[in-house]
Short mmCIF file of N, CA, C and O in Angstrom, two decimals:
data_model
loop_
_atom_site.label_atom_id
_atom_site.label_comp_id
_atom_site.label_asym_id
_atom_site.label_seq_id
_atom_site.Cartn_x
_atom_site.Cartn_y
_atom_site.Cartn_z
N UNK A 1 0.84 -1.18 0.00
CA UNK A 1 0.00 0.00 0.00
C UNK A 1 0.88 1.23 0.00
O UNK A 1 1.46 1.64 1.01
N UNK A 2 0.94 1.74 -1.08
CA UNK A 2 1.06 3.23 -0.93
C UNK A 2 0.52 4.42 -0.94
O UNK A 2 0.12 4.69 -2.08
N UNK A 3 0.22 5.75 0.28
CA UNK A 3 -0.64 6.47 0.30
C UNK A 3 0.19 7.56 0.51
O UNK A 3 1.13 7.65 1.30
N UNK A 4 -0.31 8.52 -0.42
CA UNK A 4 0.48 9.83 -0.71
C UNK A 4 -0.53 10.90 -0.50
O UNK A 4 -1.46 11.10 -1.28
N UNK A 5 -0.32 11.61 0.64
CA UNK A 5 -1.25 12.74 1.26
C UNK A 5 -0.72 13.79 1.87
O UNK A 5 0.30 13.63 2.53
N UNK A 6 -1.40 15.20 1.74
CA UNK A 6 -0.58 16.27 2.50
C UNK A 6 -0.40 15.85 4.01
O UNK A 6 0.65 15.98 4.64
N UNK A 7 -1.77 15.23 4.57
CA UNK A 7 -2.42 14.86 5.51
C UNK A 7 -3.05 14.02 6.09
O UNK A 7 -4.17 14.49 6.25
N UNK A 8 -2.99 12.67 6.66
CA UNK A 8 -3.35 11.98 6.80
C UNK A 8 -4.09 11.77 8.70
O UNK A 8 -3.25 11.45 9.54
N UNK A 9 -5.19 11.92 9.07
CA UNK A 9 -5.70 11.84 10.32
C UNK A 9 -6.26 10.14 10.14
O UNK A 9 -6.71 9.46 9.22
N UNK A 10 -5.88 9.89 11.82
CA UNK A 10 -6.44 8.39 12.03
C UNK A 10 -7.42 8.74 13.36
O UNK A 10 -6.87 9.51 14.15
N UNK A 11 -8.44 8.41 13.63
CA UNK A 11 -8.89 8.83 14.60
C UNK A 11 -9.53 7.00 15.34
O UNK A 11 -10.46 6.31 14.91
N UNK A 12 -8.53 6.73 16.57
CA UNK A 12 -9.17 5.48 17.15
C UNK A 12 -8.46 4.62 18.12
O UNK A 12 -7.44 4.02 17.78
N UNK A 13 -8.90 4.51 19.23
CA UNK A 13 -8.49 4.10 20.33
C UNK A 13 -7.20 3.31 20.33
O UNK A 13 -6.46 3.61 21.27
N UNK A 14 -6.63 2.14 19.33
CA UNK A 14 -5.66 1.92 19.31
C UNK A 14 -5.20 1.86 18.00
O UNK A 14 -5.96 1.98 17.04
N UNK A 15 -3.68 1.64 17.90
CA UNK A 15 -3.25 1.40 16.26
C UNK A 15 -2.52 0.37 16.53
O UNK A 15 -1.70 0.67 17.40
N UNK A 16 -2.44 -0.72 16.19
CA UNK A 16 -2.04 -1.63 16.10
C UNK A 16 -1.07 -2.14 14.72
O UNK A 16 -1.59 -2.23 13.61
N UNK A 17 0.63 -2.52 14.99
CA UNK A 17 0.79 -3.12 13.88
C UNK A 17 1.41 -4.71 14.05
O UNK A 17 1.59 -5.30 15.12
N UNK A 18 1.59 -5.02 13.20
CA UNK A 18 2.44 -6.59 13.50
C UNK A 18 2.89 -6.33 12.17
O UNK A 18 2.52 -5.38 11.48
N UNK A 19 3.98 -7.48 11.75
CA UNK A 19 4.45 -8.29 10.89
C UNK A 19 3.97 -9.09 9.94
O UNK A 19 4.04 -10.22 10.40
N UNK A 20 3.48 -9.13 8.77
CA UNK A 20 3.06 -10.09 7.74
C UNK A 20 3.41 -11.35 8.75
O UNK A 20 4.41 -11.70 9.38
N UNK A 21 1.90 -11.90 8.57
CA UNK A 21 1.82 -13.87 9.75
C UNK A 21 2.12 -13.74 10.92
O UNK A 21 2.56 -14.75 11.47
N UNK A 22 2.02 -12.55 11.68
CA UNK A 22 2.12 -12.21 13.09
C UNK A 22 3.13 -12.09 13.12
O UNK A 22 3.08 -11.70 14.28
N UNK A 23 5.00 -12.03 12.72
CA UNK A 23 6.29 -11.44 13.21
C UNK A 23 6.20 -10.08 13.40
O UNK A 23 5.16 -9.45 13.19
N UNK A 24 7.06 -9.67 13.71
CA UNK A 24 7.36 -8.21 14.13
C UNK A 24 7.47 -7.12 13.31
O UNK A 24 7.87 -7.49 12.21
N UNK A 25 7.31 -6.16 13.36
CA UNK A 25 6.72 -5.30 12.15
C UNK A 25 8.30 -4.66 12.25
O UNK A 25 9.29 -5.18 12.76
N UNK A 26 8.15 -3.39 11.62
CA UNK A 26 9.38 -1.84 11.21
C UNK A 26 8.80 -0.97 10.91
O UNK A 26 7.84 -1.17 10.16
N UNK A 27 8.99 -0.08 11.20
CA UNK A 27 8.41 1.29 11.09
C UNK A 27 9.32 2.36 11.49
O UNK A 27 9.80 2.66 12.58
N UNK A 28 9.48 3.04 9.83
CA UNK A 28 10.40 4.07 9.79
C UNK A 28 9.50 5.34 9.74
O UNK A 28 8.30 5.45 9.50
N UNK A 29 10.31 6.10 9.99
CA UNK A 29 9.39 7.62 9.75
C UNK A 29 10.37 8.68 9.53
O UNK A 29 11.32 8.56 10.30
N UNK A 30 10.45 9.57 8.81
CA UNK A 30 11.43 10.63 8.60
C UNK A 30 10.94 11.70 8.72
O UNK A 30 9.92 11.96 8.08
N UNK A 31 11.55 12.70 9.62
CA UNK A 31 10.84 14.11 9.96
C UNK A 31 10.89 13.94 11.63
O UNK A 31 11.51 13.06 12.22
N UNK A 32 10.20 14.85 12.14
CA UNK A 32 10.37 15.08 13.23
C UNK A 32 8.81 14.62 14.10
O UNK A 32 7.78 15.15 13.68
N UNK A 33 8.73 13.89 14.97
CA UNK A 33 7.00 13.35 15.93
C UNK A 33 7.16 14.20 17.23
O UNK A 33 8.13 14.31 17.97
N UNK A 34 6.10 14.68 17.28
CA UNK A 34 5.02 15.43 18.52
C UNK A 34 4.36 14.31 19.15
O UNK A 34 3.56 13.61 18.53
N UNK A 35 4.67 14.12 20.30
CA UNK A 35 3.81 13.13 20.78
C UNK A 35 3.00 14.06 22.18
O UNK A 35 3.65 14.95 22.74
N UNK A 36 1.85 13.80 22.54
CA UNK A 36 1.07 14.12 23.93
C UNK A 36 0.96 12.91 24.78
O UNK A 36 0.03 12.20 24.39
N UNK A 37 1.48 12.51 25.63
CA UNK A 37 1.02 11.56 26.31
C UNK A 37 2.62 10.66 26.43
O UNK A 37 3.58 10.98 25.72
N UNK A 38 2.68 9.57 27.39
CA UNK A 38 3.95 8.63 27.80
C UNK A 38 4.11 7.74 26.63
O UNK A 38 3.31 7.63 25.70
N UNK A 39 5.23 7.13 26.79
CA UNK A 39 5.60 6.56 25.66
C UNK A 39 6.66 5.75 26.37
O UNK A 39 7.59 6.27 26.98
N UNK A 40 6.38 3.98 26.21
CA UNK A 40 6.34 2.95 26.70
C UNK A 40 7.02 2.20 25.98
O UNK A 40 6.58 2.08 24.83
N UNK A 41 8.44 1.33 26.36
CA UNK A 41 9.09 0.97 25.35
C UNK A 41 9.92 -0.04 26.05
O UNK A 41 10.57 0.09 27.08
N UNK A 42 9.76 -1.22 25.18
CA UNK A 42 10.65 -2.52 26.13
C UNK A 42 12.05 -2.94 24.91
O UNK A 42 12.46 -4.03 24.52
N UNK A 43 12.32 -2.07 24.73
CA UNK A 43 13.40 -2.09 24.00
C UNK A 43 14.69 -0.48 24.61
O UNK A 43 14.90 0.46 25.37
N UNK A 44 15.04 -1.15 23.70
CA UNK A 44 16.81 0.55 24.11
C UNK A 44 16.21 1.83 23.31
O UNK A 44 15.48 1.61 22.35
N UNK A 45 16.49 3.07 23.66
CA UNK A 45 16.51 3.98 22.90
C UNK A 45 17.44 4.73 22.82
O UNK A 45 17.87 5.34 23.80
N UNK A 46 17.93 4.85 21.66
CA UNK A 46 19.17 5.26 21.02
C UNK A 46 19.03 6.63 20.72
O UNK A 46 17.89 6.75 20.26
N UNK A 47 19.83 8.18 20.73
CA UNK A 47 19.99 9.63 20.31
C UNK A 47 21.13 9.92 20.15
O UNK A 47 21.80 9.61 21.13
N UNK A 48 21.71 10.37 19.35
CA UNK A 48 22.76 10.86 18.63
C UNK A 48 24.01 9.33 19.40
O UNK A 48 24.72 9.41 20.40
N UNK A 49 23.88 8.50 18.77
CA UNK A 49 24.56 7.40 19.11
C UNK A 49 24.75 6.73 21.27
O UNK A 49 25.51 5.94 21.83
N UNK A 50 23.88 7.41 21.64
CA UNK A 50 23.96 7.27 23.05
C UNK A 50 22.98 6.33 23.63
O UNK A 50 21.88 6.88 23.79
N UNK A 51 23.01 4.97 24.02
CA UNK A 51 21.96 4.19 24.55
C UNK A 51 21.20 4.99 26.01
O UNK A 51 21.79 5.68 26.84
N UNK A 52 20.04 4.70 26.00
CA UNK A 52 19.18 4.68 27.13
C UNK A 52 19.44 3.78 27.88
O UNK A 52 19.30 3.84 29.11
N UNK A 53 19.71 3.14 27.46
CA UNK A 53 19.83 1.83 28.60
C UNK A 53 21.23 1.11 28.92
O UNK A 53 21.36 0.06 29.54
N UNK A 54 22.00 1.73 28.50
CA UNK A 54 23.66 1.52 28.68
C UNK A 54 24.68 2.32 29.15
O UNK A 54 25.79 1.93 29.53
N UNK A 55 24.26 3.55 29.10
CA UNK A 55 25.14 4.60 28.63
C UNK A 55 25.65 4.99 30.55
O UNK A 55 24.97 4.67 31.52
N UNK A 56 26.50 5.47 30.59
CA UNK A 56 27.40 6.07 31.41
C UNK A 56 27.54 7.15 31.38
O UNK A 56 27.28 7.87 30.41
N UNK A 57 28.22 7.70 32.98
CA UNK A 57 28.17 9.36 33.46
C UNK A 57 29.96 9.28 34.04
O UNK A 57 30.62 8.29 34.34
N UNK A 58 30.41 10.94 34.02
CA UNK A 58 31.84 10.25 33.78
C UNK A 58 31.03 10.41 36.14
O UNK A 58 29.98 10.89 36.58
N UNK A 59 31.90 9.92 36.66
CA UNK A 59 32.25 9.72 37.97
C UNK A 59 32.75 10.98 38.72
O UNK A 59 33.60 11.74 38.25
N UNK A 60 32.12 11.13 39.99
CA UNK A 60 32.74 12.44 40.51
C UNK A 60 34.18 12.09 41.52
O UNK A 60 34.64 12.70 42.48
N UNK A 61 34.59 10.94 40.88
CA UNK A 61 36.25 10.45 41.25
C UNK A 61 37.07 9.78 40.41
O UNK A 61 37.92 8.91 40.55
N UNK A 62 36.41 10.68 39.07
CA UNK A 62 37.53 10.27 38.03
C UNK A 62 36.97 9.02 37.33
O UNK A 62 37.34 8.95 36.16
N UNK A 63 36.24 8.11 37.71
CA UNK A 63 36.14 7.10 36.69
C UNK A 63 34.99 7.12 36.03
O UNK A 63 34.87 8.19 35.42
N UNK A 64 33.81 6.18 35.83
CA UNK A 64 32.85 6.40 35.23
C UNK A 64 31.66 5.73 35.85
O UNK A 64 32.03 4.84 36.61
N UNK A 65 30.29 5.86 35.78
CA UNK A 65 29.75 5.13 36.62
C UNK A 65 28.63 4.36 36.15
O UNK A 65 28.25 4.80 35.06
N UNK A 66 27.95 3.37 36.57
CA UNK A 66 27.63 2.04 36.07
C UNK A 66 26.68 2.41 35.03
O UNK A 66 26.55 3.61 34.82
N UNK A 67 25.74 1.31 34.13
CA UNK A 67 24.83 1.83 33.41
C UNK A 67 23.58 2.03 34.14
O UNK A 67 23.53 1.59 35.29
N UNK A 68 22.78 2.49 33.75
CA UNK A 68 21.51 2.57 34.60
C UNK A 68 20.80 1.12 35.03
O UNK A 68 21.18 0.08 34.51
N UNK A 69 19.79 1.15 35.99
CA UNK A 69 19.74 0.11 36.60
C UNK A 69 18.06 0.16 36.65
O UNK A 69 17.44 -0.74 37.21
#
């Protein structure tokens, strides 16, 4: 499916995607998202090469300190 619109509104309690036969879907988007509301994620999130869920602070004795927990 390809849909080419200035504008596209979805209006409905959930959006749901999966994977062709139930695997796991992908979803790219280019541009910049506004979101209102939390945003829930059981995976890493990655910004300008820096994990959420790995990343390190330097140490206030010189070394560095653990990843988040």
């Amino acid at each position: 499916l390809t849909l080419k619109a200035p504008t596209v509104n979805i209006q409905a309690n959930a959006l749901n995607m999966s994977g062709y036969g139930g695997g796991s879907a992908f979803f790219k988007m280019q541009g910049d998202i506004s979101q209102v509301g939390g945003h829930i994620s059981t995976g890493d999130q990655v910004a300008g090469g820096k994990s959420l869920m790995s990343h390190t602070h330097p140490g206030d004795s010189g070394g560095t300190t653990g990843a988040p927990n």
